[in-house]
CSV table of C-alpha atoms in Angstrom, one decimal:
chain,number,residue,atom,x,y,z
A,569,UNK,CA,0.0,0.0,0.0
A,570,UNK,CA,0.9,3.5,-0.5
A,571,UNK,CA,1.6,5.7,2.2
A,572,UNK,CA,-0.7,8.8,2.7
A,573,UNK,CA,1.2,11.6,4.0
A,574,UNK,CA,-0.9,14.8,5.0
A,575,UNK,CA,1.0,18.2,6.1
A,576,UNK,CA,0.8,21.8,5.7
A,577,UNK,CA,3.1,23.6,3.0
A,578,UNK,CA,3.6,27.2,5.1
A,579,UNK,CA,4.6,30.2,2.7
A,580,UNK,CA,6.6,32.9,4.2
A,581,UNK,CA,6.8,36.4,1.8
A,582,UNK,CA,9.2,39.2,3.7
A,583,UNK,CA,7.2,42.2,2.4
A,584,UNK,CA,9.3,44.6,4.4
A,585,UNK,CA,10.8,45.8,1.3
A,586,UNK,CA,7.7,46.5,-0.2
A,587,UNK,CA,6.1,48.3,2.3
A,588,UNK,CA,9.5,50.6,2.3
A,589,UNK,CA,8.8,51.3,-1.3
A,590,UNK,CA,4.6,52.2,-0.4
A,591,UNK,CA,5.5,54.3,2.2
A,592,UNK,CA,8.2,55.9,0.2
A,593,UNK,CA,5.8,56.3,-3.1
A,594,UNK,CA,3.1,57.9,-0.4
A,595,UNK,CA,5.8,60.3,1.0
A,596,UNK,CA,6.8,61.6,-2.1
A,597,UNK,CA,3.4,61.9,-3.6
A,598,UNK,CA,2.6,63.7,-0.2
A,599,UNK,CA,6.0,65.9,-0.6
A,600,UNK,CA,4.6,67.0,-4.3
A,601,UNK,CA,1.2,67.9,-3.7
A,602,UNK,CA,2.7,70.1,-0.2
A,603,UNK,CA,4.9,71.7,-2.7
A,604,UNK,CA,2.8,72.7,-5.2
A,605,UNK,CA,0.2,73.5,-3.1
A,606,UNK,CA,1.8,77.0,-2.7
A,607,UNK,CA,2.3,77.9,-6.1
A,608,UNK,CA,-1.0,77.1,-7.1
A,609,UNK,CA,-2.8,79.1,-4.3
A,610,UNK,CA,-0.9,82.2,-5.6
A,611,UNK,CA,-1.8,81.6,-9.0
A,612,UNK,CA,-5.4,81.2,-8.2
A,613,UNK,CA,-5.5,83.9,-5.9
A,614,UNK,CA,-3.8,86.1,-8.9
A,615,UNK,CA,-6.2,85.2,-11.1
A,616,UNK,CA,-9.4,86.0,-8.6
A,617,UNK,CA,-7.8,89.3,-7.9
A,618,UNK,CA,-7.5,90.3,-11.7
A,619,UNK,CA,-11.3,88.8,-12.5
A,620,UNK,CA,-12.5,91.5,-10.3
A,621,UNK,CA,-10.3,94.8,-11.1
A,622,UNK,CA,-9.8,93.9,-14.3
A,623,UNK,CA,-7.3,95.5,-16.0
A,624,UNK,CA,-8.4,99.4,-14.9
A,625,UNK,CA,-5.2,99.2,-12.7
A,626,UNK,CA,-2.2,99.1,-14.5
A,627,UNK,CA,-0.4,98.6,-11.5
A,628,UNK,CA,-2.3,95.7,-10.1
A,629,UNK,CA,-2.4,94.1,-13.3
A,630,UNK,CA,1.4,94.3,-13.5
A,631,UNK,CA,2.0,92.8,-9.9
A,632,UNK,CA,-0.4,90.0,-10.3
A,633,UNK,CA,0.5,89.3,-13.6
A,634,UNK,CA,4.2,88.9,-12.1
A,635,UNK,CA,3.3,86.7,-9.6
A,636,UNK,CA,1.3,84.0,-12.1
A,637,UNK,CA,4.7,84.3,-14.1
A,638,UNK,CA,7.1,83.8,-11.7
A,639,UNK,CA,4.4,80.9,-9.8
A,640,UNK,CA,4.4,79.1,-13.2
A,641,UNK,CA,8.0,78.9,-13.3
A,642,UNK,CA,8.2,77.6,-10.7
A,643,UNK,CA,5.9,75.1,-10.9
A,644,UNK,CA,7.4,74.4,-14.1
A,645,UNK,CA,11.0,73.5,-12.4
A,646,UNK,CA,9.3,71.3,-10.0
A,647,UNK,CA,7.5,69.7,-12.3
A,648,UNK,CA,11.1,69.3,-14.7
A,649,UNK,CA,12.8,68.6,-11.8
A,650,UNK,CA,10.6,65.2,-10.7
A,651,UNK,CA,10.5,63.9,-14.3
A,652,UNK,CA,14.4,64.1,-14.6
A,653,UNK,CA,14.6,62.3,-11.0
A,654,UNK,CA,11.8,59.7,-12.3
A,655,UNK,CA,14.3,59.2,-15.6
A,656,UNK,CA,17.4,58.4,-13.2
A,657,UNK,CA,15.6,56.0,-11.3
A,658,UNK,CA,14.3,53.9,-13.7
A,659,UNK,CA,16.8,50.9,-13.8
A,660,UNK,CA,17.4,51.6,-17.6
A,661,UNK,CA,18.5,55.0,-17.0
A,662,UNK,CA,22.0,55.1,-18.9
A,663,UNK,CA,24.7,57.3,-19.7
A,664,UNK,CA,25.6,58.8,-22.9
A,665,UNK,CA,29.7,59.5,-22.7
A,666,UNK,CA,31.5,61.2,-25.3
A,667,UNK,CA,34.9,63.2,-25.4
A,668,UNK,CA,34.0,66.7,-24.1
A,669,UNK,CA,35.9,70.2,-23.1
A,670,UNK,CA,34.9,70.3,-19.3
A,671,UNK,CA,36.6,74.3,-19.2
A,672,UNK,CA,33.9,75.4,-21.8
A,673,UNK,CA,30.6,73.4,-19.5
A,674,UNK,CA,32.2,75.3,-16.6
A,675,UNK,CA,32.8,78.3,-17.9
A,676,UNK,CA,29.0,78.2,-19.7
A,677,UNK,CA,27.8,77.6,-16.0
A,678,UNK,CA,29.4,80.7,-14.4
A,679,UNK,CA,28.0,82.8,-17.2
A,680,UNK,CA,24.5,81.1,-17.0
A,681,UNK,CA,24.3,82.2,-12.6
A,682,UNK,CA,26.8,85.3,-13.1
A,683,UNK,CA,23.6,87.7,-13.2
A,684,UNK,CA,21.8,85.7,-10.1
A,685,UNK,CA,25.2,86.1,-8.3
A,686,UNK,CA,25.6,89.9,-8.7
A,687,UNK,CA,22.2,90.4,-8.1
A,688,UNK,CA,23.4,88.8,-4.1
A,689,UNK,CA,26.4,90.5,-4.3
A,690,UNK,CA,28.3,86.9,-4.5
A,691,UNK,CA,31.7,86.8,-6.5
A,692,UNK,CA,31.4,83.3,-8.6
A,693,UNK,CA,34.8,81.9,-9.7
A,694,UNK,CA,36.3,79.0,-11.4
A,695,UNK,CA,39.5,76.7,-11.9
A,696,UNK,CA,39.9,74.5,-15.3
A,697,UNK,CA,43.7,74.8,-15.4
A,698,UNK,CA,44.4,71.4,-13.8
A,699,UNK,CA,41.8,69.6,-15.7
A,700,UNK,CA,42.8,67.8,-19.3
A,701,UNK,CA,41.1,69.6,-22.4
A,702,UNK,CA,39.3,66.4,-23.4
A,703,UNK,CA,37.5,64.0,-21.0
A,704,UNK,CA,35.1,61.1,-21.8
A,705,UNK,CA,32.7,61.8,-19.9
A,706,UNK,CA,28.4,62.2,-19.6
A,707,UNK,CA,27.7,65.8,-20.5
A,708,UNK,CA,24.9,65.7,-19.0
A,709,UNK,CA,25.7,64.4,-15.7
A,710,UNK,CA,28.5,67.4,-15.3
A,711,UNK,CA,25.8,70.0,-16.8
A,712,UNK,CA,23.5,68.9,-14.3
A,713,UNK,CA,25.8,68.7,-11.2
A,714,UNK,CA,27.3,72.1,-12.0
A,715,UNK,CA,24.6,74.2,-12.7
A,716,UNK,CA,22.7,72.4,-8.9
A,717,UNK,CA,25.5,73.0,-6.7
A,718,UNK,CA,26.3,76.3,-7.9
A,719,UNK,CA,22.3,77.5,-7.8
A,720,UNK,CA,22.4,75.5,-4.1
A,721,UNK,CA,26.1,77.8,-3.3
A,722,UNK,CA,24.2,80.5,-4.6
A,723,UNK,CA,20.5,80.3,-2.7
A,724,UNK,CA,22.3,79.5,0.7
A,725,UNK,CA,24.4,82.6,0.5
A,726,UNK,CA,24.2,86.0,1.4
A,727,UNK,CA,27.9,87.4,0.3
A,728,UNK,CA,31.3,86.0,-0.3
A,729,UNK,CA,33.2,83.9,-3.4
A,730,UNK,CA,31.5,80.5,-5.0
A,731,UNK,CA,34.1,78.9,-6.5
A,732,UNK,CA,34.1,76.2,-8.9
A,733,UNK,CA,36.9,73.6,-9.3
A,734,UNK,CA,38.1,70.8,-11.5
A,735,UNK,CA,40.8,68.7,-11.5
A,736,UNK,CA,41.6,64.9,-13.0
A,737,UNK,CA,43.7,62.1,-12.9
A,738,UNK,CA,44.1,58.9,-14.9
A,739,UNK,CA,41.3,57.7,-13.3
A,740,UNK,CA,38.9,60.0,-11.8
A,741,UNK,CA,37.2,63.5,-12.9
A,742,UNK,CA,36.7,66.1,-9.6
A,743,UNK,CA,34.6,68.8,-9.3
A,744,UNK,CA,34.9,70.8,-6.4
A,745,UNK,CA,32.4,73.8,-5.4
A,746,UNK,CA,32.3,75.8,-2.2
A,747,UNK,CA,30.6,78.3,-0.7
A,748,UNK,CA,30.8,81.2,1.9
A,749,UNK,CA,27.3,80.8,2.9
A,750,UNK,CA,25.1,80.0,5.5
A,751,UNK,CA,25.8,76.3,6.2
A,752,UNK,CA,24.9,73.4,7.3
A,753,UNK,CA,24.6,71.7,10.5
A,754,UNK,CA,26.2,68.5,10.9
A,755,UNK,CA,23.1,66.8,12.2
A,756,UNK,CA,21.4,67.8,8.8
A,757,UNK,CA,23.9,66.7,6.1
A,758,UNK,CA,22.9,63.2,6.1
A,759,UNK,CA,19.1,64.4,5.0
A,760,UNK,CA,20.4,66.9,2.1
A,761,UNK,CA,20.2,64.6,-0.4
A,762,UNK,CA,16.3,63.9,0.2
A,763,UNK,CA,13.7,65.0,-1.3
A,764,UNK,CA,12.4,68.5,-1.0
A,765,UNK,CA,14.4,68.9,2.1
A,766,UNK,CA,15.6,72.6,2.3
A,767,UNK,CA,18.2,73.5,5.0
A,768,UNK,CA,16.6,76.5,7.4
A,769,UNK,CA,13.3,76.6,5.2
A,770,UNK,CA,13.0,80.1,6.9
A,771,UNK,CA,16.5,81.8,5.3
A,772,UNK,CA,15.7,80.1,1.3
A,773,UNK,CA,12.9,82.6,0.4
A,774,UNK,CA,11.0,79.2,-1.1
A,775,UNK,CA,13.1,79.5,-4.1
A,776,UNK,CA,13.9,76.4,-6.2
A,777,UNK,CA,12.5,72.9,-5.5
A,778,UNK,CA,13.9,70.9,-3.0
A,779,UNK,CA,15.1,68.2,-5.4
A,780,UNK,CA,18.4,69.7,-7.1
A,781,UNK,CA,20.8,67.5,-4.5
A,782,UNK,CA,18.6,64.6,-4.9
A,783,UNK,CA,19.3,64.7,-8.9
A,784,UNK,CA,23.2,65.3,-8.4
A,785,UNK,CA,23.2,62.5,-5.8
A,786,UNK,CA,21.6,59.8,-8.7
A,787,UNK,CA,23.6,61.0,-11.6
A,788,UNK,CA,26.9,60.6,-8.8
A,789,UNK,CA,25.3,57.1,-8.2
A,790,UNK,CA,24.6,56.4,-12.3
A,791,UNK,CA,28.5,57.2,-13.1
A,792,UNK,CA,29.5,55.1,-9.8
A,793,UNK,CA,31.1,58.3,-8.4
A,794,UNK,CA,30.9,59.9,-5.3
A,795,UNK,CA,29.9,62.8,-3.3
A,796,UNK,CA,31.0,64.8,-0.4
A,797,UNK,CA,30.4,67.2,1.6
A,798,UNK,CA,31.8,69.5,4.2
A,799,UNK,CA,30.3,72.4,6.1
A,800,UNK,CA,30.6,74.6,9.1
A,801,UNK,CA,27.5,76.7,9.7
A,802,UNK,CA,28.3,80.6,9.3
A,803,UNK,CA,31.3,79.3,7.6
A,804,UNK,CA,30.1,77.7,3.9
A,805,UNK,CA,29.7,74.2,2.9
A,806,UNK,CA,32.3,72.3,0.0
A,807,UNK,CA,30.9,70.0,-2.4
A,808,UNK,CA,33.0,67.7,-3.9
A,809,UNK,CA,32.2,64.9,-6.6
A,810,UNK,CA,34.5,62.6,-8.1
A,811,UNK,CA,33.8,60.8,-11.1
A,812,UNK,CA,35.2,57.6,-13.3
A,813,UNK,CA,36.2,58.9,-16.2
A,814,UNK,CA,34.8,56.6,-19.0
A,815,UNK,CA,36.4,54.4,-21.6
């Protein structure tokens, strides 16, 4: 006769990880909606206003008609700036290296933020001479690291020099940007890189997004470089990225 055997098959599923991504997905989603909240409420309250004066004030036309500009802007950037962070962390986000002039990208940056800088009264400098004319590198990724950390260096300080460095080796490609500005505490640097987190809220007059170090930290992390950073409140705060150069 055959034996009958009779027992209980027990599955276990570790779903830790995937209530780690939920939450994450319902804290971002929350993050977005709390950010544009803002923008939208002055745009609708712009556009209220002007229904019911009309345009029989040229001056409060002009002011409200500057605020839905510069709210849609900004709205705009957030919005850019969560579909580029969507595009880096998609696992078949790649790279597209080619030989490039790194002085010309730098020197492109400090002409791009030399009007926001004098505006603040802020000196903005750079250093190419130790960096080899032709790299193979990501344009992108050193466009897009550049042109955050310098509008971070910027946003975060009130005087002083932002200086922009680059050097290389055989091996590695650093870029090196610091600031005289306000700071950061050391018990905040390990939350810069989040999303829409904004050191001392209170001193960034609500400008940009909250996502610029998140986007330099994944293109760091596509190009298997690094990041790091150094800061003394009242001081300024040094960014530095290295990155493999590319074969």
């Amino acid at each position: 006769d055959e034996a009958a055997f009779e027992g209980t098959i027990i599955l276990f599923t570790d779903v830790s990880q995937v209530k780690k991504v939920e939450r994450m997905q319902k804290q971002f989603l929350s993050d977005i909606s709390h950010e544009l909240k803002t923008p939208m409420s002055a745009i609708i309250g712009s556009v209220e206003i002007l229904q019911k004066e009309g345009v029989q004030n040229k001056d409060t036309f002009n002011e409200f008609m500057g605020i839905l500009l510069k709210e849609s802007y900004r709205m705009k950037n957030i919005l850019d700036d969560i579909i580029e962070l969507s595009r880096l962390e998609r696992p078949e986000a790649t790279l597209n290296p080619m030989v490039i002039n790194v002085s010309n990208l730098v020197k492109e940056t400090v002409e791009l933020f030399e009007p926001l800088a004098k505006d603040k009264h802020l000196s903005l400098v750079y250093q190419t001479k130790k960096v080899a004319k032709e790299l193979m590198l990501d344009p992108a990724t050193i466009k897009t690291i550049l042109n955050n950390l310098v509008s971070n260096a910027i946003k975060y300080s009130d005087s002083g020099v932002i200086s922009i460095k680059c050097t290389n080796d055989e091996k590695n490609f650093v870029i090196i940007v610091q600031d005289e500005g306000i700071g950061i505490a050391k018990e905040n640097i390990p939350f810069i890189f989040d999303r829409f987190y904004q050191v001392e809220r209170s001193r960034s007059n609500k400008t940009g997004t909250g996502l610029g170090l998140s986007i330099v930290k994944k293109m760091v992390e596509l190009n298997n470089g690094m990041i790091d950073v150094d800061s003394t409140p009242g001081i300024g705060t040094t960014f530095t990225v290295t990155l493999p150069i590319l074969r």
